[in-house]
Amino acid sequence: QQQVKQSPQSLIVQKGGISIINCAYENTAFDYFPWYQQFPGKGPALLIAIRPDVSEKKEGRFTISFNKSAKQFSLHIMDSQPGDSATYFCAASNQGAQKLVFGQGTRLTINP
Amino acid sequence: DSGVTQTPKHLITATGQRVTLRCSPRSGDLSVYWYQQSLDQGLQFLIQYYNGEERAKGNILERFSAQQFPDLHSELNLSSLELGDSALYFCASSVGSLAGREGYTFGSGTRLTVV
């Protein structure tokens, strides 16, 4: 129940296209859903996060869509750029939890 | 620079040996989290310390141990190393003890290679 399942494992998108990464969870107590971006040789960095009281959150070209009934959330990257090439992790946590539970990661490649 | 400092960046050691990884949290952060990242396992939570006390434990092997010192830096000790321990080890920090409220700031990691 503590798992977060992320798909796809890898994704190739053309420059200017939309990148979509999906995550699903089982634990209905989860109420904090961040996305992390990791470049080679670096640690993951917080990109954007959402709480279940909203269905969508947008920051620049990055949007999280949240479907509480389906227990799914996704990251959309609009107008994808080569600089967006990185590994993306979704994560989840619940109030009172000491740790984040991470998905397996998606390696995103944006072709120029 | 995230403000979380990990040393060393790279470590190569032989099986059966013991190593210590060090982490200095971001200024003002009281919590330190250790994660192991391998190709097939993603980011696996090992252990969390808050202001010197162990607060949460994940899939940490008995051969591994950690502590957080009064100056809030933390050390992860890995002993009787096996080839399968080769991985990236990340430290992260946060102000409070509840990750669900604020997320983490990660360091750049220590790449451990066991040969």
Coordinates of N, CA, C and O in Angstrom, one line a residue, chain B residues 22-30 32 51-52 67-75:
Chain B
R22 N 29.3 11.0 4.4 CA 29.0 12.1 5.3 C 28.0 13.1 4.6 O 28.1 13.3 3.4
C23 N 27.1 13.7 5.4 CA 26.1 14.6 4.9 C 26.0 15.8 5.8 O 25.8 15.6 7.0
S24 N 26.1 17.0 5.3 CA 25.8 18.2 6.0 C 24.5 18.8 5.5 O 24.4 19.1 4.3
P25 N 23.5 18.9 6.3 CA 22.2 19.4 5.8 C 22.2 20.9 5.5 O 23.2 21.6 5.9
R26 N 21.2 21.3 4.8 CA 21.0 22.7 4.5 C 20.9 23.5 5.8 O 20.3 23.0 6.8
S27 N 21.4 24.7 5.9 CA 21.4 25.5 7.1 C 20.0 25.7 7.6 O 19.1 26.1 6.8
G28 N 19.7 25.4 8.8 CA 18.4 25.5 9.4 C 17.6 24.2 9.4 O 16.5 24.2 10.0
D29 N 18.0 23.3 8.6 CA 17.2 22.0 8.5 C 17.7 21.1 9.6 O 18.8 20.9 9.9
L30 N 16.7 20.5 10.2 CA 16.9 19.6 11.4 C 16.8 18.1 11.0 O 17.3 17.3 11.7
V32 N 17.5 14.8 8.5 CA 18.3 14.3 7.5 C 17.8 12.9 7.1 O 17.4 12.1 8.0
N51 N 17.0 16.1 14.5 CA 17.7 16.8 15.6 C 18.4 15.7 16.5 O 18.3 15.8 17.7
G52 N 19.1 14.8 15.9 CA 19.9 13.9 16.6 C 19.2 12.5 16.9 O 19.9 11.6 17.3
Q67 N 24.0 7.9 12.0 CA 23.8 8.7 13.2 C 23.8 10.2 12.8 O 24.4 10.5 11.7
Q68 N 23.2 11.0 13.6 CA 23.3 12.5 13.4 C 23.9 13.1 14.6 O 23.5 12.8 15.8
F69 N 24.9 13.9 14.4 CA 25.7 14.5 15.4 C 25.1 15.8 15.9 O 24.2 16.4 15.3
P70 N 25.5 16.4 17.1 CA 25.0 17.6 17.6 C 25.0 18.8 16.6 O 24.2 19.7 16.7
D71 N 26.0 18.8 15.7 CA 26.1 19.9 14.8 C 25.2 19.6 13.6 O 25.1 20.4 12.6
L72 N 24.4 18.5 13.6 CA 23.4 18.1 12.7 C 23.9 17.4 11.5 O 23.1 16.9 10.7
H73 N 25.2 17.3 11.3 CA 25.7 16.5 10.2 C 25.4 15.0 10.5 O 25.2 14.6 11.6
S74 N 25.3 14.3 9.4 CA 25.0 12.9 9.6 C 26.0 12.0 8.9 O 26.6 12.4 7.9
E75 N 26.2 10.8 9.4 CA 27.1 9.9 8.7 C 26.3 8.5 8.5 O 25.6 8.1 9.4

